[in-house]
């Protein structure tokens, strides 16, 4: 895990040392597709979870009794 932290520190240092005019396109080319991919993944997982709930029971709930009708 230490190698990942060192790699990320190197990437971060490289990006920070770039001029702002270069930082913006580099970040947009990397961050924008990454965020879009994560959003699509979350959307698909949420859709799957909505279609396949984990607590589905085969037993149907009992119907509520109808209120008694009182003659007026």
Backbone as JSON Lines, residues from 0, in Angstrom:
{"i":0,"aa":"X","n":[0.82,-1.19,0.0],"ca":[0.0,0.0,0.0],"c":[0.87,1.26,0.0]}
{"i":1,"aa":"X","n":[2.06,1.13,0.53],"ca":[2.96,2.27,0.59],"c":[3.35,2.73,-0.82]}
{"i":2,"aa":"X","n":[3.47,1.78,-1.75],"ca":[3.84,2.14,-3.12],"c":[2.76,3.0,-3.76]}
{"i":3,"aa":"X","n":[1.5,2.73,-3.42],"ca":[0.4,3.51,-3.97],"c":[0.43,4.94,-3.44]}
{"i":4,"aa":"X","n":[0.7,5.08,-2.17],"ca":[0.78,6.42,-1.57],"c":[1.94,7.2,-2.18]}
{"i":5,"aa":"X","n":[3.06,6.56,-2.36],"ca":[4.22,7.24,-2.97],"c":[3.93,7.6,-4.43]}
{"i":6,"aa":"X","n":[3.27,6.71,-5.15],"ca":[2.93,7.0,-6.54],"c":[1.98,8.19,-6.61]}
{"i":7,"aa":"X","n":[0.97,8.2,-5.75],"ca":[0.0,9.29,-5.74],"c":[0.67,10.61,-5.38]}
{"i":8,"aa":"X","n":[1.59,10.58,-4.42],"ca":[2.32,11.8,-4.07],"c":[3.12,12.32,-5.26]}
{"i":9,"aa":"X","n":[3.71,11.42,-6.03],"ca":[4.46,11.82,-7.22],"c":[3.56,12.44,-8.28]}
{"i":10,"aa":"X","n":[2.4,11.84,-8.5],"ca":[1.46,12.38,-9.48],"c":[0.96,13.74,-9.03]}
{"i":11,"aa":"X","n":[0.62,13.86,-7.75],"ca":[0.13,15.12,-7.21],"c":[1.19,16.22,-7.34]}
{"i":12,"aa":"X","n":[2.43,15.88,-7.03],"ca":[3.51,16.85,-7.15],"c":[3.7,17.27,-8.6]}
{"i":13,"aa":"X","n":[3.59,16.32,-9.53],"ca":[3.75,16.63,-10.95],"c":[2.65,17.58,-11.42]}
{"i":14,"aa":"X","n":[1.39,17.32,-11.0],"ca":[0.28,18.16,-11.43],"c":[0.41,19.56,-10.83]}
{"i":15,"aa":"X","n":[0.81,19.64,-9.58],"ca":[0.92,20.95,-8.92],"c":[2.0,21.8,-9.57]}
{"i":16,"aa":"X","n":[3.04,21.18,-10.08],"ca":[4.13,21.94,-10.68],"c":[3.83,22.39,-12.1]}
{"i":17,"aa":"X","n":[2.76,21.9,-12.7],"ca":[2.39,22.33,-14.05],"c":[1.79,23.73,-14.0]}
{"i":18,"aa":"X","n":[1.91,24.48,-15.09],"ca":[1.22,25.77,-15.15],"c":[-0.31,25.55,-15.12]}
{"i":19,"aa":"X","n":[-1.03,26.54,-14.62],"ca":[-2.48,26.42,-14.48],"c":[-3.14,26.15,-15.83]}
{"i":20,"aa":"X","n":[-2.64,26.75,-16.89],"ca":[-3.21,26.54,-18.22],"c":[-3.08,25.09,-18.67]}
{"i":21,"aa":"X","n":[-2.15,24.35,-18.12],"ca":[-1.98,22.94,-18.45],"c":[-2.7,22.06,-17.42]}
{"i":22,"aa":"X","n":[-2.73,22.51,-16.16],"ca":[-3.4,21.75,-15.1],"c":[-4.86,21.51,-15.42]}
{"i":23,"aa":"X","n":[-5.56,22.54,-15.86],"ca":[-6.99,22.44,-16.1],"c":[-7.33,21.36,-17.13]}
{"i":24,"aa":"X","n":[-6.72,21.38,-18.34],"ca":[-7.05,20.31,-19.29],"c":[-6.66,18.92,-18.81]}
{"i":25,"aa":"X","n":[-5.52,18.81,-18.13],"ca":[-5.08,17.5,-17.64],"c":[-6.08,16.96,-16.63]}
{"i":26,"aa":"X","n":[-6.51,17.81,-15.7],"ca":[-7.47,17.38,-14.69],"c":[-8.81,17.04,-15.34]}
{"i":27,"aa":"X","n":[-9.26,17.83,-16.3],"ca":[-10.54,17.58,-16.94],"c":[-10.52,16.27,-17.75]}
{"i":28,"aa":"X","n":[-9.41,15.98,-18.37],"ca":[-9.31,14.75,-19.17],"c":[-9.31,13.52,-18.26]}
{"i":29,"aa":"X","n":[-8.82,13.65,-17.05],"ca":[-8.75,12.51,-16.13],"c":[-9.98,12.46,-15.22]}
{"i":30,"aa":"X","n":[-10.31,13.59,-14.59],"ca":[-11.35,13.6,-13.56],"c":[-12.75,13.49,-14.15]}
{"i":31,"aa":"X","n":[-13.02,14.16,-15.23],"ca":[-14.36,14.15,-15.81],"c":[-14.8,12.73,-16.22]}
{"i":32,"aa":"X","n":[-14.01,11.99,-16.99],"ca":[-14.43,10.62,-17.31],"c":[-14.5,9.71,-16.08]}
{"i":33,"aa":"X","n":[-13.61,9.93,-15.12],"ca":[-13.64,9.12,-13.91],"c":[-14.93,9.36,-13.12]}
{"i":34,"aa":"X","n":[-15.32,10.61,-12.97],"ca":[-16.56,10.93,-12.27],"c":[-17.78,10.4,-13.03]}
{"i":35,"aa":"X","n":[-17.77,10.5,-14.34],"ca":[-18.86,9.98,-15.14],"c":[-18.98,8.46,-14.98]}
{"i":36,"aa":"X","n":[-17.87,7.78,-15.0],"ca":[-17.88,6.33,-14.81],"c":[-18.39,5.92,-13.44]}
{"i":37,"aa":"X","n":[-17.96,6.63,-12.41],"ca":[-18.43,6.32,-11.05],"c":[-19.93,6.6,-10.94]}
{"i":38,"aa":"X","n":[-20.39,7.7,-11.53],"ca":[-21.82,8.02,-11.49],"c":[-22.65,6.96,-12.2]}
{"i":39,"aa":"X","n":[-22.18,6.48,-13.33],"ca":[-22.91,5.43,-14.06],"c":[-22.93,4.13,-13.26]}
{"i":40,"aa":"X","n":[-21.82,3.81,-12.62],"ca":[-21.76,2.61,-11.8],"c":[-22.75,2.7,-10.63]}
{"i":41,"aa":"X","n":[-22.77,3.83,-9.97],"ca":[-23.71,4.02,-8.86],"c":[-25.15,3.92,-9.36]}
{"i":42,"aa":"X","n":[-25.43,4.5,-10.53],"ca":[-26.77,4.46,-11.1],"c":[-27.19,3.02,-11.41]}
{"i":43,"aa":"X","n":[-26.29,2.26,-11.99],"ca":[-26.62,0.86,-12.33],"c":[-26.82,0.02,-11.08]}
{"i":44,"aa":"X","n":[-26.0,0.23,-10.07],"ca":[-26.15,-0.52,-8.82],"c":[-27.47,-0.15,-8.15]}
{"i":45,"aa":"X","n":[-27.82,1.14,-8.16],"ca":[-29.09,1.56,-7.57],"c":[-30.27,0.98,-8.35]}
{"i":46,"aa":"X","n":[-30.2,0.98,-9.67],"ca":[-31.27,0.38,-10.47],"c":[-31.4,-1.11,-10.19]}
{"i":47,"aa":"X","n":[-30.28,-1.8,-10.11],"ca":[-30.3,-3.23,-9.82],"c":[-30.9,-3.47,-8.44]}
{"i":48,"aa":"X","n":[-30.51,-2.66,-7.46],"ca":[-31.04,-2.81,-6.11],"c":[-32.53,-2.54,-6.04]}
{"i":49,"aa":"X","n":[-33.01,-1.61,-6.84],"ca":[-34.44,-1.31,-6.85],"c":[-35.24,-2.43,-7.51]}
{"i":50,"aa":"X","n":[-34.66,-3.08,-8.5],"ca":[-35.36,-4.17,-9.19],"c":[-35.28,-5.48,-8.43]}
{"i":51,"aa":"X","n":[-34.24,-5.66,-7.64],"ca":[-34.01,-6.92,-6.92],"c":[-33.82,-6.66,-5.43]}
{"i":52,"aa":"X","n":[-34.87,-6.26,-4.73],"ca":[-34.68,-6.0,-3.29],"c":[-34.32,-7.27,-2.55]}
{"i":53,"aa":"X","n":[-33.5,-7.14,-1.54],"ca":[-33.0,-8.31,-0.82],"c":[-34.06,-8.91,0.1]}
{"i":54,"aa":"X","n":[-35.01,-8.13,0.55],"ca":[-35.97,-8.63,1.52],"c":[-37.33,-8.89,0.88]}
{"i":55,"aa":"X","n":[-37.33,-9.57,-0.24],"ca":[-38.59,-9.91,-0.91],"c":[-39.11,-11.2,-0.3]}
{"i":56,"aa":"X","n":[-40.34,-11.18,0.12],"ca":[-40.95,-12.39,0.66],"c":[-42.03,-12.87,-0.31]}
{"i":57,"aa":"X","n":[-42.23,-14.18,-0.36],"ca":[-43.23,-14.75,-1.25],"c":[-44.63,-14.66,-0.67]}
{"i":58,"aa":"X","n":[-44.72,-14.35,0.6],"ca":[-46.02,-14.29,1.27],"c":[-46.65,-12.93,0.99]}
{"i":59,"aa":"X","n":[-47.88,-12.98,0.52],"ca":[-48.59,-11.73,0.26],"c":[-49.18,-11.21,1.56]}
{"i":60,"aa":"X","n":[-49.2,-9.92,1.75],"ca":[-49.78,-9.39,2.99],"c":[-51.3,-9.61,3.01]}
{"i":61,"aa":"X","n":[-51.82,-9.77,4.22],"ca":[-53.26,-9.99,4.34],"c":[-53.99,-8.71,3.98]}
{"i":62,"aa":"X","n":[-55.11,-8.83,3.25],"ca":[-55.85,-7.62,2.9],"c":[-56.5,-7.02,4.15]}
{"i":63,"aa":"X","n":[-56.6,-5.71,4.17],"ca":[-57.22,-5.04,5.32],"c":[-58.73,-5.3,5.27]}
{"i":64,"aa":"X","n":[-59.33,-5.54,6.44],"ca":[-60.77,-5.78,6.43],"c":[-61.52,-4.5,6.07]}
{"i":65,"aa":"X","n":[-62.62,-4.7,5.38],"ca":[-63.42,-3.54,4.97],"c":[-64.19,-3.04,6.19]}
{"i":66,"aa":"X","n":[-64.34,-1.73,6.31],"ca":[-65.11,-1.22,7.46],"c":[-66.58,-1.62,7.33]}
{"i":67,"aa":"X","n":[-67.22,-1.82,8.49],"ca":[-68.63,-2.23,8.48],"c":[-69.5,-1.08,8.0]}
{"i":68,"aa":"X","n":[-70.48,-1.45,7.21],"ca":[-71.41,-0.44,6.71],"c":[-72.59,-0.33,7.67]}
{"i":69,"aa":"X","n":[-72.85,0.87,8.05],"ca":[-73.93,1.11,8.99],"c":[-75.09,1.72,8.23]}
{"i":70,"aa":"X","n":[-76.3,1.15,8.42],"ca":[-77.46,1.69,7.72],"c":[-77.89,2.99,8.4]}
{"i":71,"aa":"X","n":[-78.21,3.95,7.61],"ca":[-78.61,5.25,8.18],"c":[-80.09,5.39,8.32]}
